[in-house]
Amino acid sequence: MCRLGHVPLARTTARLVRLNSRSIDCRKGCRMIRHYPPSSVQRNVDNACMKQAPPKVVLIVEDEPHILDLLSDFLADEGYRVLAAESSAKAFEILATKPQLDLLISDFRLPGNVSGVMIAEPALKLRPDLKVIFISGYPIEIYESGSPIVRTVPVLAKPFSLDSLHGQIQQLLAG
């Protein structure tokens, strides 16, 4: 017995085969050709797909390689274009050379006595529309930094779920 995922289509196809063929020989098989007329709806769908916006660009700054890889893979799978920086130096290099960035996700505590705020503040001066999310195992330090931007950006305390991160990203990029 043949199992098809779309039952109404299978029933319709079976009826057409019974109506239009005298017999089906299982040893020889059969060939079915179905023609669909052009549809204006389909053309509109195709045009809408062609006009789809390019993916949002996300810069992730995280010094722990396994977390950086996990976040990069997750966001790439969600359709974002991901730029990854394992250090503040790499982050500043990316900020200086990449003209389009939509979102910065930065760990707060980074090597070299650099904080995520120290990366975000100049980035926001260059790109006022840039959205920022801080991630940290020590979120209280972010609030104690005294930077005015910490009052306006989301802070995710490690460990956090990928769903909560994705929700924050969608909320920021939608507005």
PDB file of C-alpha atoms in Angstrom:
ATOM      1  CA  MET A   1       0.000   0.000   0.000  1.00  0.00           C
ATOM      2  CA  CYS A   2       1.280   3.429  -0.899  1.00  0.00           C
ATOM      3  CA  ARG A   3       1.254   6.161   1.750  1.00  0.00           C
ATOM      4  CA  LEU A   4       1.130   9.742   0.626  1.00  0.00           C
ATOM      5  CA  GLY A   5       1.439  12.723   2.911  1.00  0.00           C
ATOM      6  CA  HIS A   6      -1.362  14.735   1.322  1.00  0.00           C
ATOM      7  CA  VAL A   7      -4.547  12.616   1.476  1.00  0.00           C
ATOM      8  CA  PRO A   8      -6.876  14.805  -0.677  1.00  0.00           C
ATOM      9  CA  LEU A   9      -4.252  14.945  -3.422  1.00  0.00           C
ATOM     10  CA  ALA A  10      -3.803  11.169  -3.238  1.00  0.00           C
ATOM     11  CA  ARG A  11      -7.555  10.577  -3.505  1.00  0.00           C
ATOM     12  CA  THR A  12      -7.889  12.956  -6.457  1.00  0.00           C
ATOM     13  CA  THR A  13      -4.941  11.345  -8.206  1.00  0.00           C
ATOM     14  CA  ALA A  14      -6.372   7.853  -7.642  1.00  0.00           C
ATOM     15  CA  ARG A  15      -9.734   8.946  -9.111  1.00  0.00           C
ATOM     16  CA  LEU A  16      -8.025  10.433 -12.167  1.00  0.00           C
ATOM     17  CA  VAL A  17      -6.045   7.254 -12.728  1.00  0.00           C
ATOM     18  CA  ARG A  18      -9.188   5.113 -12.508  1.00  0.00           C
ATOM     19  CA  LEU A  19     -11.099   7.415 -14.875  1.00  0.00           C
ATOM     20  CA  ASN A  20      -8.385   7.847 -17.472  1.00  0.00           C
ATOM     21  CA  SER A  21      -6.784   4.456 -17.735  1.00  0.00           C
ATOM     22  CA  ARG A  22      -8.168   1.106 -18.676  1.00  0.00           C
ATOM     23  CA  SER A  23      -5.763  -0.806 -16.545  1.00  0.00           C
ATOM     24  CA  ILE A  24      -2.560  -0.365 -14.650  1.00  0.00           C
ATOM     25  CA  ASP A  25      -0.002  -3.106 -14.849  1.00  0.00           C
ATOM     26  CA  CYS A  26       2.150  -3.043 -11.710  1.00  0.00           C
ATOM     27  CA  ARG A  27       5.029  -4.684 -13.597  1.00  0.00           C
ATOM     28  CA  LYS A  28       5.144  -1.949 -16.229  1.00  0.00           C
ATOM     29  CA  GLY A  29       4.321   1.003 -14.003  1.00  0.00           C
ATOM     30  CA  CYS A  30       2.576   4.112 -15.189  1.00  0.00           C
ATOM     31  CA  ARG A  31       3.391   7.677 -15.973  1.00  0.00           C
ATOM     32  CA  MET A  32       1.185  10.559 -14.975  1.00  0.00           C
ATOM     33  CA  ILE A  33       1.530  14.085 -16.224  1.00  0.00           C
ATOM     34  CA  ARG A  34      -0.508  16.805 -14.626  1.00  0.00           C
ATOM     35  CA  HIS A  35      -0.667  20.254 -16.151  1.00  0.00           C
ATOM     36  CA  TYR A  36      -1.525  23.260 -14.026  1.00  0.00           C
ATOM     37  CA  PRO A  37      -2.729  26.456 -15.700  1.00  0.00           C
ATOM     38  CA  PRO A  38      -0.807  29.648 -14.941  1.00  0.00           C
ATOM     39  CA  SER A  39      -2.153  31.517 -11.964  1.00  0.00           C
ATOM     40  CA  SER A  40      -1.871  35.209 -11.152  1.00  0.00           C
ATOM     41  CA  VAL A  41      -1.700  34.293  -7.472  1.00  0.00           C
ATOM     42  CA  GLN A  42       1.411  32.210  -8.060  1.00  0.00           C
ATOM     43  CA  ARG A  43       3.074  35.025  -9.977  1.00  0.00           C
ATOM     44  CA  ASN A  44       2.365  37.407  -7.101  1.00  0.00           C
ATOM     45  CA  VAL A  45       3.902  34.959  -4.651  1.00  0.00           C
ATOM     46  CA  ASP A  46       6.968  34.628  -6.869  1.00  0.00           C
ATOM     47  CA  ASN A  47       7.303  38.410  -7.086  1.00  0.00           C
ATOM     48  CA  ALA A  48       6.960  38.734  -3.319  1.00  0.00           C
ATOM     49  CA  CYS A  49       9.711  36.161  -2.826  1.00  0.00           C
ATOM     50  CA  MET A  50      11.986  37.991  -5.245  1.00  0.00           C
ATOM     51  CA  LYS A  51      11.509  41.256  -3.317  1.00  0.00           C
ATOM     52  CA  GLN A  52      12.427  39.660   0.005  1.00  0.00           C
ATOM     53  CA  ALA A  53      14.681  41.802   2.171  1.00  0.00           C
ATOM     54  CA  PRO A  54      18.310  40.772   2.624  1.00  0.00           C
ATOM     55  CA  PRO A  55      19.151  39.017   5.893  1.00  0.00           C
ATOM     56  CA  LYS A  56      19.913  41.122   8.955  1.00  0.00           C
ATOM     57  CA  VAL A  57      23.597  41.303   9.884  1.00  0.00           C
ATOM     58  CA  VAL A  58      24.535  40.372  13.455  1.00  0.00           C
ATOM     59  CA  LEU A  59      27.937  40.855  15.089  1.00  0.00           C
ATOM     60  CA  ILE A  60      28.541  38.521  18.029  1.00  0.00           C
ATOM     61  CA  VAL A  61      31.396  39.362  20.413  1.00  0.00           C
ATOM     62  CA  GLU A  62      32.143  36.455  22.765  1.00  0.00           C
ATOM     63  CA  ASP A  63      35.492  35.248  24.090  1.00  0.00           C
ATOM     64  CA  GLU A  64      34.332  31.700  24.909  1.00  0.00           C
ATOM     65  CA  PRO A  65      34.713  29.742  21.627  1.00  0.00           C
ATOM     66  CA  HIS A  66      31.989  27.174  22.315  1.00  0.00           C
ATOM     67  CA  ILE A  67      29.431  29.880  23.121  1.00  0.00           C
ATOM     68  CA  LEU A  68      30.496  31.932  20.090  1.00  0.00           C
ATOM     69  CA  ASP A  69      30.116  28.877  17.829  1.00  0.00           C
ATOM     70  CA  LEU A  70      26.757  27.929  19.340  1.00  0.00           C
ATOM     71  CA  LEU A  71      25.311  31.428  18.947  1.00  0.00           C
ATOM     72  CA  SER A  72      26.769  31.840  15.452  1.00  0.00           C
ATOM     73  CA  ASP A  73      25.344  28.527  14.246  1.00  0.00           C
ATOM     74  CA  PHE A  74      21.954  29.179  15.837  1.00  0.00           C
ATOM     75  CA  LEU A  75      21.565  32.646  14.330  1.00  0.00           C
ATOM     76  CA  ALA A  76      22.812  31.513  10.917  1.00  0.00           C
ATOM     77  CA  ASP A  77      20.209  28.726  10.998  1.00  0.00           C
ATOM     78  CA  GLU A  78      17.581  31.358  11.833  1.00  0.00           C
ATOM     79  CA  GLY A  79      18.479  33.248   8.650  1.00  0.00           C
ATOM     80  CA  TYR A  80      20.778  35.966   9.961  1.00  0.00           C
ATOM     81  CA  ARG A  81      24.127  36.856   8.434  1.00  0.00           C
ATOM     82  CA  VAL A  82      26.551  36.367  11.315  1.00  0.00           C
ATOM     83  CA  LEU A  83      29.909  38.025  11.909  1.00  0.00           C
ATOM     84  CA  ALA A  84      31.817  36.551  14.853  1.00  0.00           C
ATOM     85  CA  ALA A  85      34.503  38.190  16.973  1.00  0.00           C
ATOM     86  CA  GLU A  86      36.369  36.334  19.708  1.00  0.00           C
ATOM     87  CA  SER A  87      38.047  39.489  21.017  1.00  0.00           C
ATOM     88  CA  SER A  88      37.499  43.219  21.314  1.00  0.00           C
ATOM     89  CA  ALA A  89      40.253  43.821  18.731  1.00  0.00           C
ATOM     90  CA  LYS A  90      38.423  41.664  16.175  1.00  0.00           C
ATOM     91  CA  ALA A  91      35.136  43.385  17.040  1.00  0.00           C
ATOM     92  CA  PHE A  92      36.640  46.840  16.451  1.00  0.00           C
ATOM     93  CA  GLU A  93      38.121  45.611  13.162  1.00  0.00           C
ATOM     94  CA  ILE A  94      34.710  44.390  11.996  1.00  0.00           C
ATOM     95  CA  LEU A  95      33.039  47.615  13.138  1.00  0.00           C
ATOM     96  CA  ALA A  96      35.581  49.633  11.151  1.00  0.00           C
ATOM     97  CA  THR A  97      35.296  47.603   7.938  1.00  0.00           C
ATOM     98  CA  LYS A  98      31.686  46.413   7.679  1.00  0.00           C
ATOM     99  CA  PRO A  99      29.314  49.168   6.612  1.00  0.00           C
ATOM    100  CA  GLN A 100      26.095  47.320   7.402  1.00  0.00           C
ATOM    101  CA  LEU A 101      25.339  45.994  10.878  1.00  0.00           C
ATOM    102  CA  ASP A 102      21.860  45.608  12.321  1.00  0.00           C
ATOM    103  CA  LEU A 103      22.597  44.070  15.712  1.00  0.00           C
ATOM    104  CA  LEU A 104      25.499  43.761  18.144  1.00  0.00           C
ATOM    105  CA  ILE A 105      25.410  40.945  20.691  1.00  0.00           C
ATOM    106  CA  SER A 106      28.292  41.312  23.105  1.00  0.00           C
ATOM    107  CA  ASP A 107      29.518  39.559  26.195  1.00  0.00           C
ATOM    108  CA  PHE A 108      30.204  42.107  28.901  1.00  0.00           C
ATOM    109  CA  ARG A 109      33.420  40.740  30.361  1.00  0.00           C
ATOM    110  CA  LEU A 110      36.099  40.356  27.690  1.00  0.00           C
ATOM    111  CA  PRO A 111      39.872  39.760  27.849  1.00  0.00           C
ATOM    112  CA  GLY A 112      42.173  42.757  28.076  1.00  0.00           C
ATOM    113  CA  ASN A 113      40.005  44.554  30.639  1.00  0.00           C
ATOM    114  CA  VAL A 114      37.534  45.527  27.900  1.00  0.00           C
ATOM    115  CA  SER A 115      33.788  45.460  28.410  1.00  0.00           C
ATOM    116  CA  GLY A 116      30.939  45.037  25.986  1.00  0.00           C
ATOM    117  CA  VAL A 117      29.901  48.593  26.818  1.00  0.00           C
ATOM    118  CA  MET A 118      33.314  49.808  25.612  1.00  0.00           C
ATOM    119  CA  ILE A 119      32.537  48.178  22.257  1.00  0.00           C
ATOM    120  CA  ALA A 120      28.892  49.248  22.069  1.00  0.00           C
ATOM    121  CA  GLU A 121      29.361  52.957  22.857  1.00  0.00           C
ATOM    122  CA  PRO A 122      31.586  53.821  19.858  1.00  0.00           C
ATOM    123  CA  ALA A 123      29.589  51.435  17.657  1.00  0.00           C
ATOM    124  CA  LEU A 124      26.406  53.363  18.466  1.00  0.00           C
ATOM    125  CA  LYS A 125      28.130  56.664  17.684  1.00  0.00           C
ATOM    126  CA  LEU A 126      29.028  55.320  14.225  1.00  0.00           C
ATOM    127  CA  ARG A 127      25.658  53.633  13.726  1.00  0.00           C
ATOM    128  CA  PRO A 128      22.858  55.236  15.769  1.00  0.00           C
ATOM    129  CA  ASP A 129      20.310  52.686  14.453  1.00  0.00           C
ATOM    130  CA  LEU A 130      22.381  49.713  15.652  1.00  0.00           C
ATOM    131  CA  LYS A 131      20.558  47.487  18.134  1.00  0.00           C
ATOM    132  CA  VAL A 132      22.506  46.020  21.066  1.00  0.00           C
ATOM    133  CA  ILE A 133      22.077  43.038  23.391  1.00  0.00           C
ATOM    134  CA  PHE A 134      24.470  42.343  26.256  1.00  0.00           C
ATOM    135  CA  ILE A 135      25.047  38.814  27.513  1.00  0.00           C
ATOM    136  CA  SER A 136      26.896  38.085  30.722  1.00  0.00           C
ATOM    137  CA  GLY A 137      27.410  35.645  33.533  1.00  0.00           C
ATOM    138  CA  TYR A 138      27.634  38.723  35.760  1.00  0.00           C
ATOM    139  CA  PRO A 139      24.754  40.978  34.666  1.00  0.00           C
ATOM    140  CA  ILE A 140      24.973  43.201  37.749  1.00  0.00           C
ATOM    141  CA  GLU A 141      28.355  44.438  36.476  1.00  0.00           C
ATOM    142  CA  ILE A 142      26.668  45.765  33.348  1.00  0.00           C
ATOM    143  CA  TYR A 143      24.292  47.917  35.376  1.00  0.00           C
ATOM    144  CA  GLU A 144      27.105  49.046  37.669  1.00  0.00           C
ATOM    145  CA  SER A 145      29.184  50.221  34.695  1.00  0.00           C
ATOM    146  CA  GLY A 146      27.431  53.590  34.781  1.00  0.00           C
ATOM    147  CA  SER A 147      26.995  53.758  31.021  1.00  0.00           C
ATOM    148  CA  PRO A 148      23.741  55.393  29.901  1.00  0.00           C
ATOM    149  CA  ILE A 149      23.190  52.766  27.198  1.00  0.00           C
ATOM    150  CA  VAL A 150      22.642  49.970  29.738  1.00  0.00           C
ATOM    151  CA  ARG A 151      19.280  51.541  30.611  1.00  0.00           C
ATOM    152  CA  THR A 152      18.034  51.092  27.048  1.00  0.00           C
ATOM    153  CA  VAL A 153      19.395  47.717  25.897  1.00  0.00           C
ATOM    154  CA  PRO A 154      18.382  44.184  26.872  1.00  0.00           C
ATOM    155  CA  VAL A 155      20.690  42.188  29.133  1.00  0.00           C
ATOM    156  CA  LEU A 156      20.567  38.386  29.070  1.00  0.00           C
ATOM    157  CA  ALA A 157      22.096  36.610  32.043  1.00  0.00           C
ATOM    158  CA  LYS A 158      24.051  33.454  31.247  1.00  0.00           C
ATOM    159  CA  PRO A 159      22.882  30.786  31.032  1.00  0.00           C
ATOM    160  CA  PHE A 160      19.988  31.858  28.826  1.00  0.00           C
ATOM    161  CA  SER A 161      17.855  29.913  26.383  1.00  0.00           C
ATOM    162  CA  LEU A 162      18.262  30.317  22.655  1.00  0.00           C
ATOM    163  CA  ASP A 163      14.521  30.980  22.508  1.00  0.00           C
ATOM    164  CA  SER A 164      14.837  33.962  24.851  1.00  0.00           C
ATOM    165  CA  LEU A 165      17.718  35.320  22.764  1.00  0.00           C
ATOM    166  CA  HIS A 166      15.736  34.846  19.568  1.00  0.00           C
ATOM    167  CA  GLY A 167      12.726  36.581  21.122  1.00  0.00           C
ATOM    168  CA  GLN A 168      14.846  39.579  22.121  1.00  0.00           C
ATOM    169  CA  ILE A 169      16.368  39.770  18.644  1.00  0.00           C
ATOM    170  CA  GLN A 170      12.989  39.657  16.927  1.00  0.00           C
ATOM    171  CA  GLN A 171      11.619  42.316  19.255  1.00  0.00           C
ATOM    172  CA  LEU A 172      14.582  44.651  18.676  1.00  0.00           C
ATOM    173  CA  LEU A 173      14.755  44.233  14.913  1.00  0.00           C
ATOM    174  CA  ALA A 174      10.996  44.568  14.440  1.00  0.00           C
ATOM    175  CA  GLY A 175      10.903  48.045  15.987  1.00  0.00           C
TER     176      GLY A 175
END
